[in-house]
Amino acid sequence: MTNSRNISFVKLLNFLLIFACSSSFSFNVYADINSSKKLVAKKAAIIKTLHKKATKALVNAAQDKNYVNYLEAQSPKNKNTLRKKVDQISLKVQQRFHVEEMCLIHKDGPKLARIVRNKVAYDLSPDESSAVFFAPGFSLKPKSSYISPIYMSPDADKLVLAYVTPIKALDNNEAILHYEHGLSVFQKALSKGLSDDERVIAVNQAGLVVSDSNNVIVNNKKGDSETVSDYLRPFSFAGNSLEAIKSKAESQTAIMDTEGSTYHAAYQQVKTWTIIALSK
């Protein structure tokens, strides 16, 4: 009888140990999943805020009557006076947001006014009509904005994205106001404040890695190449494509990297970027 009780006690003890270990494992898994979800929500919110502030500043600047007055001015003297006022508006925006370049572009293609970083520039391109932001910008309604795909800026000599808003004058979109933001501001925001067990990656609509908290991305122009894929690598994590990572995030499936570390992923879409958070 005593032996039978001892056996039953041992079985119960083993069961409790297995249950405790299982519960602890499940708790850790769910903790990792929740950590990833919280992290990606936080980083996505930061990027959304950066976009919101940038677009608001640009759209607000475009409402200054000096832009319309400049576009509608007939005499060279008036145009020259108003051009200086337009330059000052751009410089004030630059002081607040540290944009790489800001310019006013006519519907026929030429740049009408331009600053580069904190200086007025007088070398104006005669035709910007092939720029990635040109057609989308002129198709907008007043007080709205467009954020372009990433491109190599010929003015800043680095990878940037453009914010654009139209300016209505003479009863149509006579010009667009445009500025460029370097990627470093987004990369720093996404990589800041992470623990050793966390990693954040941003992927653009072309499947290229825009930001990776574990790797430095070179944004400055190298040689003569203006091809974005020469600077940004295709996304892959532990042999998984972007779609595979999304699927595993949705199904809460763990991901093991080549070093044997296990991660749980979460993602959010912000404009054309996919923000991915990985937690060990």
Short mmCIF file of C-alpha atoms in Angstrom, two decimals:
data_model
loop_
_atom_site.label_atom_id
_atom_site.label_comp_id
_atom_site.label_asym_id
_atom_site.label_seq_id
_atom_site.Cartn_x
_atom_site.Cartn_y
_atom_site.Cartn_z
CA MET A 1 0.00 0.00 0.00
CA THR A 2 2.85 2.32 0.91
CA ASN A 3 4.67 1.56 -2.35
CA SER A 4 1.49 2.27 -4.30
CA ARG A 5 1.11 5.61 -2.60
CA ASN A 6 4.75 6.46 -3.24
CA ILE A 7 4.38 5.64 -6.95
CA SER A 8 1.24 7.78 -7.18
CA PHE A 9 3.02 10.64 -5.43
CA VAL A 10 5.98 10.42 -7.81
CA LYS A 11 3.64 10.42 -10.82
CA LEU A 12 1.81 13.45 -9.43
CA LEU A 13 5.09 15.23 -8.78
CA ASN A 14 6.30 14.54 -12.34
CA PHE A 15 3.02 15.77 -13.73
CA LEU A 16 3.23 18.98 -11.73
CA LEU A 17 6.82 19.54 -12.85
CA ILE A 18 5.91 18.99 -16.51
CA PHE A 19 2.89 21.27 -16.15
CA ALA A 20 4.96 23.97 -14.48
CA CYS A 21 7.65 23.81 -17.18
CA SER A 22 5.01 23.85 -19.90
CA SER A 23 3.25 26.81 -18.32
CA SER A 24 6.53 28.65 -17.91
CA PHE A 25 7.41 27.99 -21.55
CA SER A 26 3.99 29.16 -22.73
CA PHE A 27 4.27 32.28 -20.60
CA ASN A 28 7.69 33.09 -22.07
CA VAL A 29 6.43 32.56 -25.61
CA TYR A 30 3.45 34.85 -25.10
CA ALA A 31 5.68 37.39 -23.38
CA ASP A 32 7.97 37.41 -26.45
CA ILE A 33 4.99 37.77 -28.79
CA ASN A 34 3.53 40.64 -26.77
CA SER A 35 6.95 42.28 -26.59
CA SER A 36 7.23 42.20 -30.39
CA LYS A 37 3.73 43.61 -30.83
CA LYS A 38 4.34 46.45 -28.40
CA LEU A 39 7.70 47.25 -29.97
CA VAL A 40 6.40 47.37 -33.54
CA ALA A 41 3.43 49.49 -32.47
CA LYS A 42 5.78 51.95 -30.78
CA LYS A 43 8.14 52.21 -33.76
CA ALA A 44 5.33 52.44 -36.30
CA ALA A 45 3.80 55.29 -34.31
CA ILE A 46 7.13 57.15 -34.35
CA ILE A 47 7.44 56.86 -38.15
CA LYS A 48 3.83 57.96 -38.61
CA THR A 49 4.52 61.00 -36.43
CA LEU A 50 7.62 61.91 -38.43
CA HIS A 51 5.62 61.72 -41.67
CA LYS A 52 2.77 63.72 -40.17
CA LYS A 53 5.03 66.52 -38.96
CA ALA A 54 6.90 66.69 -42.27
CA THR A 55 3.78 66.77 -44.43
CA LYS A 56 2.06 69.30 -42.16
CA ALA A 57 5.06 71.64 -42.28
CA LEU A 58 5.24 71.43 -46.07
CA VAL A 59 1.51 71.92 -46.65
CA ASN A 60 1.40 74.82 -44.19
CA ALA A 61 4.37 76.49 -45.86
CA ALA A 62 2.69 76.15 -49.26
CA GLN A 63 -0.27 78.22 -48.04
CA ASP A 64 1.92 81.33 -47.78
CA LYS A 65 0.50 83.88 -50.23
CA ASN A 66 3.99 84.76 -51.45
CA TYR A 67 4.09 81.54 -53.49
CA VAL A 68 0.91 82.42 -55.39
CA ASN A 69 2.03 86.04 -55.78
CA TYR A 70 5.37 84.88 -57.17
CA LEU A 71 3.76 82.47 -59.64
CA GLU A 72 1.30 85.10 -60.84
CA ALA A 73 3.73 88.05 -60.93
CA GLN A 74 4.35 89.49 -64.39
CA SER A 75 7.21 91.96 -64.00
CA PRO A 76 10.78 90.68 -63.48
CA LYS A 77 11.25 93.17 -60.63
CA ASN A 78 8.24 91.84 -58.70
CA LYS A 79 9.26 88.26 -59.39
CA ASN A 80 12.76 88.89 -58.07
CA THR A 81 11.43 90.48 -54.87
CA LEU A 82 8.97 87.64 -54.30
CA ARG A 83 11.58 85.01 -55.11
CA LYS A 84 13.63 86.26 -52.15
CA LYS A 85 10.59 85.91 -49.91
CA VAL A 86 10.04 82.38 -51.19
CA ASP A 87 13.64 81.51 -50.38
CA GLN A 88 13.21 82.80 -46.83
CA ILE A 89 10.14 80.60 -46.31
CA SER A 90 12.17 77.56 -47.40
CA LEU A 91 15.07 78.48 -45.11
CA LYS A 92 12.72 78.71 -42.12
CA VAL A 93 11.35 75.24 -42.88
CA GLN A 94 14.90 73.94 -43.19
CA GLN A 95 15.82 75.34 -39.79
CA ARG A 96 13.02 73.33 -38.18
CA PHE A 97 13.28 70.05 -40.10
CA HIS A 98 16.84 69.97 -41.46
CA VAL A 99 15.70 69.02 -44.96
CA GLU A 100 18.34 68.17 -47.54
CA GLU A 101 16.79 70.22 -50.34
CA MET A 102 13.60 72.24 -50.78
CA CYS A 103 12.42 73.69 -54.06
CA LEU A 104 9.56 75.16 -56.04
CA ILE A 105 8.99 73.41 -59.38
CA HIS A 106 6.89 74.74 -62.26
CA LYS A 107 4.32 72.57 -64.02
CA ASP A 108 6.43 72.68 -67.20
CA GLY A 109 9.39 71.14 -65.37
CA PRO A 110 11.94 73.81 -64.39
CA LYS A 111 12.92 74.58 -60.82
CA LEU A 112 11.95 78.14 -59.95
CA ALA A 113 13.54 78.45 -56.52
CA ARG A 114 15.74 76.19 -54.43
CA ILE A 115 17.67 75.82 -51.20
CA VAL A 116 20.18 73.08 -50.39
CA ARG A 117 20.50 72.42 -46.67
CA ASN A 118 20.74 75.94 -45.16
CA LYS A 119 21.75 77.94 -48.23
CA VAL A 120 19.94 79.44 -51.20
CA ALA A 121 20.98 77.74 -54.44
CA TYR A 122 20.93 79.45 -57.82
CA ASP A 123 21.77 76.53 -60.09
CA LEU A 124 18.27 75.51 -61.12
CA SER A 125 17.48 72.38 -63.10
CA PRO A 126 15.61 73.18 -66.33
CA ASP A 127 13.53 70.00 -66.28
CA GLU A 128 12.35 67.92 -63.31
CA SER A 129 9.44 66.32 -65.15
CA SER A 130 11.00 62.85 -65.02
CA ALA A 131 11.43 62.93 -61.21
CA VAL A 132 9.63 60.18 -59.33
CA PHE A 133 7.52 62.72 -57.42
CA PHE A 134 6.67 65.08 -60.31
CA ALA A 135 3.52 63.54 -61.85
CA PRO A 136 2.03 62.36 -58.52
CA GLY A 137 2.60 65.82 -57.04
CA PHE A 138 0.74 67.66 -59.79
CA SER A 139 -2.17 65.20 -59.62
CA LEU A 140 -2.90 66.17 -56.01
CA LYS A 141 -5.59 68.46 -54.71
CA PRO A 142 -4.49 71.62 -52.86
CA LYS A 143 -3.53 71.10 -49.20
CA SER A 144 -2.80 67.42 -49.78
CA SER A 145 0.59 65.71 -50.00
CA TYR A 146 2.51 62.82 -51.51
CA ILE A 147 5.45 60.85 -50.12
CA SER A 148 7.69 59.41 -52.81
CA PRO A 149 9.59 56.13 -52.98
CA ILE A 150 13.26 56.30 -51.98
CA TYR A 151 15.66 57.65 -54.61
CA MET A 152 19.22 58.88 -54.90
CA SER A 153 19.13 62.67 -54.74
CA PRO A 154 21.36 64.32 -57.34
CA ASP A 155 21.42 67.40 -55.10
CA ALA A 156 22.12 65.86 -51.70
CA ASP A 157 24.11 62.88 -53.06
CA LYS A 158 22.36 60.51 -50.67
CA LEU A 159 19.27 58.35 -50.47
CA VAL A 160 16.16 60.41 -49.69
CA LEU A 161 12.42 60.40 -49.93
CA ALA A 162 10.43 63.40 -51.10
CA TYR A 163 7.40 65.16 -49.68
CA VAL A 164 5.37 67.10 -52.25
CA THR A 165 2.33 69.38 -52.22
CA PRO A 166 0.78 71.43 -55.06
CA ILE A 167 0.37 75.19 -55.19
CA LYS A 168 -2.70 76.45 -57.01
CA ALA A 169 -2.29 79.67 -59.00
CA LEU A 170 -3.85 80.94 -62.20
CA ASP A 171 -6.71 78.46 -61.63
CA ASN A 172 -4.60 75.30 -61.72
CA ASN A 173 -1.71 73.51 -60.05
CA GLU A 174 0.92 75.90 -61.32
CA ALA A 175 3.75 74.47 -59.24
CA ILE A 176 4.68 71.94 -56.59
CA LEU A 177 6.58 72.60 -53.38
CA HIS A 178 8.93 69.75 -52.62
CA TYR A 179 11.51 68.81 -50.05
CA GLU A 180 13.79 65.87 -49.45
CA HIS A 181 14.45 64.06 -46.20
CA GLY A 182 17.48 61.82 -45.77
CA LEU A 183 16.87 58.29 -44.47
CA SER A 184 19.09 58.70 -41.41
CA VAL A 185 16.34 60.39 -39.37
CA PHE A 186 14.10 57.35 -39.84
CA GLN A 187 16.91 54.86 -39.29
CA LYS A 188 17.91 56.51 -36.01
CA ALA A 189 14.30 56.56 -34.79
CA LEU A 190 13.79 52.88 -35.59
CA SER A 191 17.06 51.74 -34.01
CA LYS A 192 16.97 53.85 -30.85
CA GLY A 193 16.35 52.37 -27.41
CA LEU A 194 16.46 48.66 -28.26
CA SER A 195 17.70 45.90 -25.97
CA ASP A 196 20.16 43.22 -27.09
CA ASP A 197 17.19 40.86 -27.56
CA GLU A 198 15.33 43.20 -29.91
CA ARG A 199 15.75 44.02 -33.58
CA VAL A 200 13.75 46.35 -35.84
CA ILE A 201 13.84 46.24 -39.64
CA ALA A 202 12.00 48.43 -42.16
CA VAL A 203 11.35 47.20 -45.71
CA ASN A 204 10.09 49.33 -48.59
CA GLN A 205 7.59 48.44 -51.31
CA ALA A 206 10.39 47.07 -53.50
CA GLY A 207 11.39 44.58 -50.80
CA LEU A 208 14.60 46.44 -49.92
CA VAL A 209 15.83 46.99 -46.36
CA VAL A 210 15.53 50.68 -45.53
CA SER A 211 16.60 50.35 -41.90
CA ASP A 212 18.08 47.56 -39.77
CA SER A 213 18.98 48.11 -36.14
CA ASN A 214 21.66 45.39 -36.38
CA ASN A 215 23.37 46.75 -39.49
CA VAL A 216 24.61 50.11 -40.71
CA ILE A 217 23.14 51.17 -44.06
CA VAL A 218 25.23 53.49 -46.19
CA ASN A 219 23.02 56.26 -47.59
CA ASN A 220 25.67 58.42 -49.26
CA LYS A 221 26.31 58.14 -52.97
CA LYS A 222 29.07 55.78 -54.08
CA GLY A 223 30.70 56.50 -57.43
CA ASP A 224 28.21 57.21 -60.20
CA SER A 225 25.49 54.78 -59.10
CA GLU A 226 22.01 56.20 -58.60
CA THR A 227 20.31 52.79 -58.43
CA VAL A 228 18.66 52.32 -55.04
CA SER A 229 19.25 48.54 -55.03
CA ASP A 230 23.01 49.22 -55.15
CA TYR A 231 22.67 50.64 -51.63
CA LEU A 232 19.80 48.73 -50.05
CA ARG A 233 19.85 44.92 -49.86
CA PRO A 234 16.82 42.68 -50.49
CA PHE A 235 15.09 41.61 -47.30
CA SER A 236 15.69 38.16 -45.86
CA PHE A 237 15.74 36.98 -42.26
CA ALA A 238 16.87 33.47 -41.31
CA GLY A 239 16.10 32.36 -44.85
CA ASN A 240 12.58 33.81 -44.72
CA SER A 241 11.09 36.20 -47.25
CA LEU A 242 9.03 39.20 -46.18
CA GLU A 243 5.79 37.33 -46.87
CA ALA A 244 7.02 34.35 -44.84
CA ILE A 245 7.87 36.60 -41.89
CA LYS A 246 4.42 38.21 -42.08
CA SER A 247 2.79 34.78 -42.14
CA LYS A 248 4.78 33.57 -39.12
CA ALA A 249 4.01 36.79 -37.27
CA GLU A 250 0.29 36.32 -37.89
CA SER A 251 0.37 32.65 -36.82
CA GLN A 252 2.68 33.44 -33.89
CA THR A 253 5.21 30.90 -35.16
CA ALA A 254 8.73 31.13 -33.75
CA ILE A 255 11.63 31.88 -36.13
CA MET A 256 15.08 30.38 -35.60
CA ASP A 257 18.10 32.12 -37.08
CA THR A 258 21.33 30.52 -38.30
CA GLU A 259 22.90 30.85 -34.84
CA GLY A 260 20.08 28.96 -33.16
CA SER A 261 18.41 31.99 -31.54
CA THR A 262 14.63 31.95 -31.52
CA TYR A 263 12.61 35.08 -32.35
CA HIS A 264 8.98 36.08 -32.43
CA ALA A 265 7.94 38.67 -34.98
CA ALA A 266 5.29 41.34 -35.36
CA TYR A 267 4.80 43.83 -38.17
CA GLN A 268 2.88 46.94 -39.13
CA GLN A 269 2.46 48.76 -42.42
CA VAL A 270 3.31 52.48 -42.47
CA LYS A 271 2.64 54.01 -45.88
CA THR A 272 4.72 51.87 -48.27
CA TRP A 273 7.06 50.54 -45.57
CA THR A 274 6.69 47.35 -43.55
CA ILE A 275 8.06 47.75 -40.01
CA ILE A 276 9.14 44.44 -38.45
CA ALA A 277 9.96 43.91 -34.77
CA LEU A 278 11.80 40.78 -33.66
CA SER A 279 12.15 39.73 -30.02
CA LYS A 280 14.13 36.82 -28.58
#
